[in-house]
C-alpha cells in the first residue's frame, strides 16, 4: 500500500523493537547523487525565488487551488504570499530548498525545506536537519506519482548539505508517525462558522444561543499586555528556549530566528508580550494567520482562522493568557481560533470552550528511531506552520 515509503529509512511497526535509538541509516556524503532525479518528459525542476513577485504568485496559486483540504472538501488552506515568505525565508535558508516542478512554464509540483536544529528526547541530542512542508502536486497530475520524486529530490538536496534527518507533519497517516495530535477549535464568530458549515447547530441550539455562549469581553484583561517589539527579542528568546526544554521535541532558537518568527507581521504573525514592571517581559502569546478558502458557498469565500503558535506563561495564569489571545484574535477579525493538543494546551482547551475538530495532525521524523516509539501530544514542543 505504501510502495514508496517501504523503500525509505522509516521504521515499520514490526521493526521498531529491534532498532536502537538514533539514525536508522548512516549517511555518506560521497555517495550522494550529484544530479537531480529524472522527471518524465516535459517536466522540469526549478528553484523558486519567493522574493520574486511572479514566482511567489505562481506558488500562491498552485497552493490555493491544490493544497490541503479537510476530510469533506469544504475548506482549503489559502496561504498568503507574505505568509509564504515568512514561512520559507528564515535566517540561513538555502535557495535550492524551495523546489518546483514545471510543465510548459506552469508550476505543477512543489516541496520545501528550511534549516532547523531539533532537540530530541533529551537535552544532549540536538540534530541539524530540515523541516519539510508544502508538498503539493496539481490535482490534474495526481496519477503521475510525482510526490515520491519531489520527496527524493529534496532529500538529495538536504543530503548534499550533510544533513540526514527531517521533521514534518501531515494530516494523513504514512509510515510511521512519532505522534498523533488533534486540532481543537474555539468559535469567535458563531454565525459565520454555521453559515459556512464549519460548525453545525444541534437540535436545541440557536445562533443567538451560540453567540451568547462564545461572547468575549472587548479588551484583554492582563496588565501590561502589548504587541511584541524589537527590543523584546533577547528576553523572548530566553523565555522561549527555557520553556521548550521540558518537551521531548523542540527547536533551539537564536535571537535572529526569534526576530524572524515572532516579530509581528500584519496578517501573518501576531505576538503579544506581558511587560509587568518596566522593561521585564514575563509572558508572551502568539498566533499565525491561515485563512481557508470556503469551497462552495454562496455567501462567504473565506474563513479567517488564527492558529496558536508558541505561548509562554511564567507569571500570568495560562488560562488568562489564552483568554486574552482569543480576545485579541477576535478584535483582529478572526472567525475561529485553532490549537493542537500539544505542549501545555490541554491546560486551557476545555476551560476556554475549544471543541475537538475532525482533523488530526501526525508528526514524523525521517531517518530517526526514538527511544519511546510514540510521543504523547503533550510531549511535543514544535509547531509547524
Ligand atoms: C502540512 N505540513 O482537517 C500539514 N481541518 O479539525 C497540513 N475541521 O478545520 C495538515 N469536515 O472540525 C493539515 N469543525 C491537516 C488538517 C487539514 C484541515 C482539517 C480540521 C481540523 C477542521 C472543522 C471543520 C470541519 C468541516 C467538515 C471542524 C467542528 C468543530 C466546531 C468548531 C467551532 C465550535 C463548534 C465545533
Coordinates of C-alpha atoms and ligand atoms in Angstrom, one line a residue:
X1 CA 0.0 0.0 0.0
X2 CA 3.0 2.4 0.5
X3 CA 5.2 1.4 -2.4
X4 CA 7.3 4.4 -1.9
X5 CA 7.5 4.6 1.9
X6 CA 8.6 1.0 2.2
X7 CA 11.9 1.9 0.5
X8 CA 12.6 4.7 2.9
X9 CA 14.5 4.7 6.3
X10 CA 11.3 4.7 8.3
X11 CA 10.8 2.0 10.9
X12 CA 7.6 0.0 10.4
X13 CA 5.7 -1.4 13.4
X14 CA 7.5 -4.8 13.3
X15 CA 11.0 -3.4 13.1
X16 CA 10.6 -0.9 15.9
X17 CA 11.6 -3.5 18.6
X18 CA 15.0 -4.4 17.0
X19 CA 16.3 -0.9 16.1
X20 CA 18.4 1.1 18.5
X21 CA 17.7 4.8 19.1
X22 CA 19.3 7.3 16.7
X23 CA 19.8 7.4 12.9
X24 CA 18.3 4.5 11.1
X25 CA 20.9 4.8 8.2
X26 CA 24.3 6.4 8.5
X27 CA 24.7 8.9 5.6
X28 CA 27.8 9.0 3.4
X29 CA 28.4 12.4 1.7
X30 CA 30.5 10.9 -1.1
X31 CA 27.6 8.6 -2.1
X32 CA 25.0 11.3 -2.6
X33 CA 23.8 11.5 -6.2
X34 CA 25.2 14.7 -7.9
X35 CA 22.4 15.4 -10.3
X36 CA 18.7 15.7 -9.9
X37 CA 16.3 12.8 -10.2
X38 CA 14.8 12.2 -13.6
X39 CA 11.4 13.6 -14.4
X40 CA 9.0 12.3 -17.1
X41 CA 9.3 14.2 -20.3
X42 CA 8.1 17.9 -20.4
X43 CA 8.5 18.1 -16.6
X44 CA 11.4 20.3 -15.4
X45 CA 12.9 21.1 -12.0
X46 CA 13.1 24.8 -10.9
X47 CA 14.3 26.6 -7.8
X48 CA 11.6 29.1 -6.7
X49 CA 12.7 32.5 -5.6
X50 CA 9.9 33.8 -3.3
X51 CA 11.4 37.3 -3.3
X52 CA 10.4 37.5 -7.0
X53 CA 6.8 38.7 -7.3
X54 CA 5.9 36.4 -10.3
X55 CA 7.4 33.3 -8.8
X56 CA 5.7 33.9 -5.5
X57 CA 2.4 34.4 -7.3
X58 CA 2.8 31.1 -9.1
X59 CA 3.4 29.3 -5.8
X60 CA 0.4 31.1 -4.2
X61 CA -1.9 30.0 -7.0
X62 CA -0.7 26.3 -7.0
X63 CA -1.3 26.0 -3.3
X64 CA -4.6 28.0 -3.3
X65 CA -6.0 25.6 -5.8
X66 CA -4.4 22.3 -4.9
X67 CA -3.1 22.2 -1.3
X68 CA -4.6 20.7 1.9
X69 CA -8.4 20.3 2.3
X70 CA -10.5 19.0 5.2
X71 CA -12.0 15.5 5.0
X72 CA -15.2 16.7 3.4
X73 CA -13.5 19.0 0.9
X74 CA -15.4 22.1 2.2
X75 CA -12.3 24.2 3.0
X76 CA -8.8 24.6 1.5
X77 CA -5.9 26.4 3.1
X78 CA -5.2 29.8 1.5
X79 CA -1.7 30.8 2.5
X80 CA -0.9 34.4 1.5
X81 CA 2.3 35.4 -0.3
X82 CA 3.5 37.3 2.8
X83 CA 2.9 34.2 4.9
X84 CA 4.8 32.0 2.5
X85 CA 7.8 34.4 2.6
X86 CA 7.7 34.3 6.4
X87 CA 7.4 30.5 6.5
X88 CA 10.1 29.8 3.9
X89 CA 12.7 32.6 4.1
X90 CA 14.0 32.3 7.7
X91 CA 17.7 33.0 8.6
X92 CA 20.1 30.5 6.9
X93 CA 17.6 29.3 4.3
X94 CA 19.1 27.5 1.3
X95 CA 17.9 28.8 -2.1
X96 CA 17.7 25.2 -3.6
X97 CA 15.4 24.0 -0.8
X98 CA 12.4 25.7 -2.4
X99 CA 11.8 23.2 -5.2
X100 CA 9.3 23.4 -8.0
X101 CA 8.3 21.2 -11.0
X102 CA 7.1 23.0 -14.1
X103 CA 5.4 21.8 -17.3
X104 CA 5.5 24.4 -20.2
X105 CA 6.3 27.2 -17.7
X106 CA 3.4 26.3 -15.4
X107 CA 4.2 25.3 -11.8
X108 CA 2.6 21.9 -11.1
X109 CA 4.6 20.5 -8.2
X110 CA 6.2 22.0 -5.0
X111 CA 8.1 21.0 -1.9
X112 CA 10.2 23.0 0.6
X113 CA 12.7 22.6 3.4
X114 CA 14.0 25.1 6.0
X115 CA 17.0 24.5 8.2
X116 CA 16.3 23.8 11.9
X117 CA 18.1 22.5 15.0
X118 CA 15.9 19.9 16.6
X119 CA 16.3 18.6 20.2
X120 CA 15.1 15.1 20.5
X121 CA 14.1 13.3 23.8
X122 CA 16.9 14.5 26.0
X123 CA 18.7 17.8 26.1
X124 CA 22.0 16.4 24.8
X125 CA 20.6 15.1 21.5
X126 CA 20.5 18.0 19.1
X127 CA 20.4 17.4 15.3
X128 CA 20.7 19.9 12.5
X129 CA 18.1 18.9 9.9
X130 CA 15.4 20.2 7.7
X131 CA 11.7 20.9 8.3
X132 CA 9.8 19.8 5.3
X133 CA 6.5 21.5 4.3
X134 CA 4.2 22.5 1.4
X135 CA 4.4 19.3 -0.6
X136 CA 1.8 19.9 -3.3
X137 CA 1.0 18.2 -6.6
X138 CA -1.5 19.8 -9.0
X139 CA -4.9 18.0 -8.9
X140 CA -4.8 17.2 -12.6
X141 CA -1.5 15.2 -12.4
X142 CA -2.0 13.3 -9.2
X143 CA -1.8 9.9 -11.1
X144 CA 1.8 10.5 -12.2
X145 CA 3.4 9.6 -8.9
X146 CA 5.2 12.9 -8.7
X147 CA 5.2 13.2 -4.9
X148 CA 7.8 10.4 -4.3
X149 CA 10.1 12.1 -6.8
X150 CA 9.7 15.5 -5.1
X151 CA 10.5 13.8 -1.8
X152 CA 13.5 12.0 -3.1
X153 CA 14.8 15.2 -4.8
X154 CA 14.6 17.4 -1.7
X155 CA 16.1 14.5 0.3
X156 CA 19.1 14.6 -2.1
X157 CA 19.4 18.4 -1.7
X158 CA 19.4 18.1 2.1
X159 CA 21.9 15.2 2.0
X160 CA 24.3 17.4 -0.1
X161 CA 24.3 19.8 2.9
X162 CA 25.4 16.8 5.0
X163 CA 22.1 16.6 6.8
X164 CA 20.3 13.2 7.1
X165 CA 17.1 13.8 9.1
X166 CA 13.9 15.7 8.6
X167 CA 10.8 16.7 10.6
X168 CA 7.4 17.1 9.1
X169 CA 3.7 16.8 9.7
X170 CA 0.7 15.6 7.7
X171 CA -3.0 15.2 8.1
X172 CA -2.8 11.7 6.8
X173 CA -1.0 8.6 8.1
X174 CA 2.0 7.2 6.3
X175 CA 4.9 5.0 7.7
X176 CA 5.5 5.9 10.6
X177 CA 4.1 8.7 12.9
X178 CA 6.0 9.6 16.1
X179 CA 2.9 11.3 17.5
X180 CA -0.7 11.8 16.6
X181 CA -2.3 15.1 17.7
X182 CA -5.7 16.6 17.3
X183 CA -7.0 20.0 16.2
X184 CA -9.2 22.0 18.6
X185 CA -11.3 25.0 17.6
X186 CA -12.7 27.9 19.6
X187 CA -15.5 29.8 17.9
X188 CA -15.1 33.6 17.7
X189 CA -17.8 34.3 15.1
X190 CA -20.5 31.7 15.7
X191 CA -22.9 32.9 13.0
X192 CA -20.3 32.8 10.2
X193 CA -19.0 29.4 11.3
X194 CA -22.5 28.0 11.0
X195 CA -23.2 29.7 7.6
X196 CA -20.0 28.2 6.1
X197 CA -20.6 24.7 7.6
X198 CA -17.6 24.8 9.8
X199 CA -19.8 24.1 12.8
X200 CA -23.4 22.9 12.9
X201 CA -26.3 23.6 15.2
X202 CA -27.5 20.8 17.4
X203 CA -31.3 20.3 17.8
X204 CA -31.7 22.5 20.8
X205 CA -29.2 25.2 19.8
X206 CA -29.8 28.5 18.0
X207 CA -27.4 31.0 16.5
X208 CA -28.3 33.5 19.2
X209 CA -27.5 31.0 22.0
X210 CA -24.2 30.1 20.4
X211 CA -23.3 33.8 20.1
X212 CA -24.0 34.3 23.7
X213 CA -22.1 31.2 24.7
X214 CA -18.9 32.3 22.9
X215 CA -19.2 36.0 23.7
X216 CA -15.9 37.7 24.7
X217 CA -15.0 40.9 26.5
X218 CA -14.0 43.9 24.3
X219 CA -10.4 44.2 25.7
X220 CA -7.8 41.8 27.1
X221 CA -7.5 41.6 30.8
X222 CA -3.8 41.1 31.5
X223 CA -2.0 44.3 32.7
X224 CA 1.0 45.2 30.6
X225 CA 0.0 43.1 27.6
X226 CA 1.2 44.8 24.3
X227 CA 2.4 43.9 20.8
X228 CA 6.0 42.5 20.8
X229 CA 8.7 44.9 19.6
X230 CA 12.4 44.6 18.5
X231 CA 13.6 45.5 22.0
X232 CA 11.9 42.3 23.4
X233 CA 13.8 39.9 21.2
X234 CA 16.5 39.0 23.8
X235 CA 14.0 38.4 26.6
X236 CA 11.6 36.4 24.4
X237 CA 14.4 34.2 23.2
X238 CA 15.4 33.3 26.8
X239 CA 11.8 32.7 27.8
X240 CA 11.1 30.5 24.8
X241 CA 14.3 28.4 24.9
X242 CA 14.0 27.9 28.7
X243 CA 10.3 26.9 28.3
X244 CA 10.8 24.5 25.5
X245 CA 13.3 22.4 27.3
X246 CA 10.6 20.4 29.1
X247 CA 9.4 18.8 25.9
X248 CA 10.7 15.8 24.0
X249 CA 10.9 17.5 20.7
X250 CA 11.7 21.2 20.4
X251 CA 13.7 23.7 18.3
X252 CA 16.5 25.8 19.8
X253 CA 16.1 29.5 18.7
X254 CA 18.8 32.1 18.1
X255 CA 17.9 35.7 18.6
X256 CA 17.9 36.2 14.8
X257 CA 15.3 33.3 14.5
X258 CA 13.1 34.8 17.2
X259 CA 13.2 38.1 15.3
X260 CA 12.1 36.4 12.2
X261 CA 9.5 34.0 13.7
X262 CA 7.9 36.3 16.3
X263 CA 8.1 40.0 15.5
X264 CA 4.6 40.9 14.4
X265 CA 3.9 41.0 10.6
X266 CA 0.5 42.2 9.6
X267 CA -1.9 39.4 8.6
X268 CA 0.9 36.8 9.2
X269 CA 2.1 36.5 12.8
X270 CA 0.8 38.3 15.9
X271 CA 2.9 38.2 19.1
X272 CA 2.0 39.9 22.4
X273 CA 4.2 40.2 25.4
X274 CA 3.4 40.9 29.0
X275 CA 5.6 43.7 30.4
X276 CA 4.6 43.9 34.1
X277 CA 7.2 46.0 35.6
X278 CA 9.3 48.4 33.5
X279 CA 11.3 46.5 30.9
X280 CA 10.7 43.0 32.2
X281 CA 8.9 40.6 29.9
X282 CA 7.4 37.7 31.8
X283 CA 5.0 36.0 29.3
X284 CA 4.1 36.0 25.7
X285 CA 1.4 34.6 23.4
X286 CA 1.5 34.2 19.6
X287 CA -0.8 33.1 16.8
X288 CA -0.5 33.0 13.0
X289 CA -3.0 33.8 10.3
X290 CA -4.0 31.0 8.0
X291 CA -7.3 31.6 6.2
X292 CA -9.1 28.8 4.4
X293 CA -11.0 29.2 1.2
X294 CA -14.6 28.1 1.6
X295 CA -15.0 25.8 -1.4
X296 CA -18.7 26.1 -2.3
X297 CA -20.7 28.8 -0.5
X298 CA -22.9 31.4 -2.0
X299 CA -22.3 34.0 0.8
X300 CA -18.7 33.6 2.0
X301 CA -15.4 33.0 0.2
X302 CA -13.0 32.8 3.2
X303 CA -12.8 31.7 6.8
X304 CA -10.3 33.7 8.9
X305 CA -8.5 31.3 11.2
X306 CA -5.9 32.1 13.9
X307 CA -3.6 29.2 14.8
X308 CA -2.0 29.1 18.2
X309 CA 1.8 29.2 17.8
X310 CA 4.0 29.4 20.9
X311 CA 2.8 30.6 24.3
X312 CA 4.9 31.0 27.4
X313 CA 3.3 31.9 30.8
X314 CA 5.7 32.3 33.7
X315 CA 3.7 34.9 35.7
X316 CA 0.3 35.1 34.1
X317 CA -2.0 32.1 34.5
X318 CA -2.1 30.2 31.2
X319 CA -5.9 30.2 31.0
X320 CA -5.9 34.0 31.4
X321 CA -3.2 34.5 28.8
X322 CA -5.0 32.4 26.3
X323 CA -8.3 34.0 27.1
X324 CA -6.6 37.3 26.1
X325 CA -5.3 35.6 22.9
X326 CA -9.0 34.8 22.0
X327 CA -10.0 38.4 22.6
X328 CA -7.1 39.8 20.6
X329 CA -7.8 37.4 17.7
X330 CA -11.5 38.3 17.8
X331 CA -10.6 42.0 17.7
X332 CA -8.2 41.3 14.7
X333 CA -11.2 40.0 12.8
X334 CA -10.7 36.2 13.1
X335 CA -13.7 33.8 12.9
X336 CA -12.1 30.9 14.7
X337 CA -9.0 30.2 16.9
X338 CA -7.4 26.8 16.4
X339 CA -4.9 24.9 18.6
X340 CA -3.4 21.5 18.7
X341 CA -3.4 19.3 21.9
X342 CA 0.4 19.7 22.1
X343 CA 2.6 21.4 24.7
X344 CA 0.6 22.6 27.7
X345 CA -2.5 23.3 25.6
X346 CA -4.7 20.8 27.4
X347 CA -4.5 23.2 30.4
X348 CA -6.7 25.8 28.6
X349 CA -8.6 24.0 25.8
X350 CA -11.6 22.8 27.8
X351 CA -12.0 25.7 30.1
X352 CA -11.9 28.2 27.1
X353 CA -14.5 26.2 25.2
X354 CA -12.4 24.8 22.4
X355 CA -14.1 21.8 20.7
X356 CA -12.2 18.8 19.1
X357 CA -12.2 19.1 15.3
X358 CA -12.4 16.3 12.7
X359 CA -8.8 16.8 11.7
X360 CA -5.7 15.1 13.0
X361 CA -2.1 16.1 12.7
X362 CA 0.6 13.4 12.6
X363 CA 4.2 14.3 13.4
X364 CA 7.1 12.5 11.6
X365 CA 10.9 12.2 11.9
X366 CA 12.8 10.9 8.8
X367 CA 15.7 8.5 9.4
X368 CA 15.5 8.6 13.2
X369 CA 14.4 6.0 15.7
X370 CA 13.1 7.3 19.1
X371 CA 13.7 5.7 22.5
X372 CA 10.0 5.8 23.1
X373 CA 8.4 5.0 19.8
X374 CA 5.3 7.2 20.3
X375 CA 5.3 10.6 21.9
X376 CA 2.2 11.9 23.7
X377 CA 0.8 15.1 22.2
X378 CA 1.8 17.0 25.4
X379 CA 5.4 15.9 24.9
X380 CA 5.6 17.7 21.5
X381 CA 7.1 21.2 21.7
X382 CA 7.2 22.2 18.0
X383 CA 4.6 23.9 15.8
X384 CA 4.9 23.8 12.0
X385 CA 3.1 26.5 10.1
Ligands
LIG1 C1 1.4 20.2 6.4 N1 2.7 20.2 7.0 O1 -8.9 18.8 8.5 C2 0.4 19.6 7.3 N2 -9.1 20.8 9.5 O2 -10.1 19.8 12.8 C3 -1.0 20.0 7.0 N3 -12.4 20.9 11.0 O3 -11.0 22.5 10.4 C4 -2.0 19.1 7.6 N4 -15.1 18.4 7.6 O4 -13.9 20.1 12.9 C5 -3.3 19.7 7.9 N5 -15.3 21.8 12.9 C6 -4.3 18.8 8.4 C7 -5.6 19.5 8.6 C8 -6.4 19.7 7.4 C9 -7.6 20.6 7.6 C10 -8.6 20.0 8.6 C11 -10.0 20.4 10.5 C12 -9.3 20.3 11.8 C13 -11.2 21.3 10.6 C14 -13.5 21.7 11.2 C15 -14.4 21.9 10.0 C16 -14.9 20.5 9.5 C17 -15.7 20.7 8.3 C18 -16.1 19.3 7.8 C19 -14.3 21.1 12.4 C20 -16.1 21.2 14.0 C21 -15.8 21.9 15.4 C22 -16.6 23.1 15.7 C23 -15.6 24.3 16.0 C24 -16.3 25.5 16.4 C25 -17.3 25.3 17.5 C26 -18.2 24.2 17.3 C27 -17.5 22.9 16.9

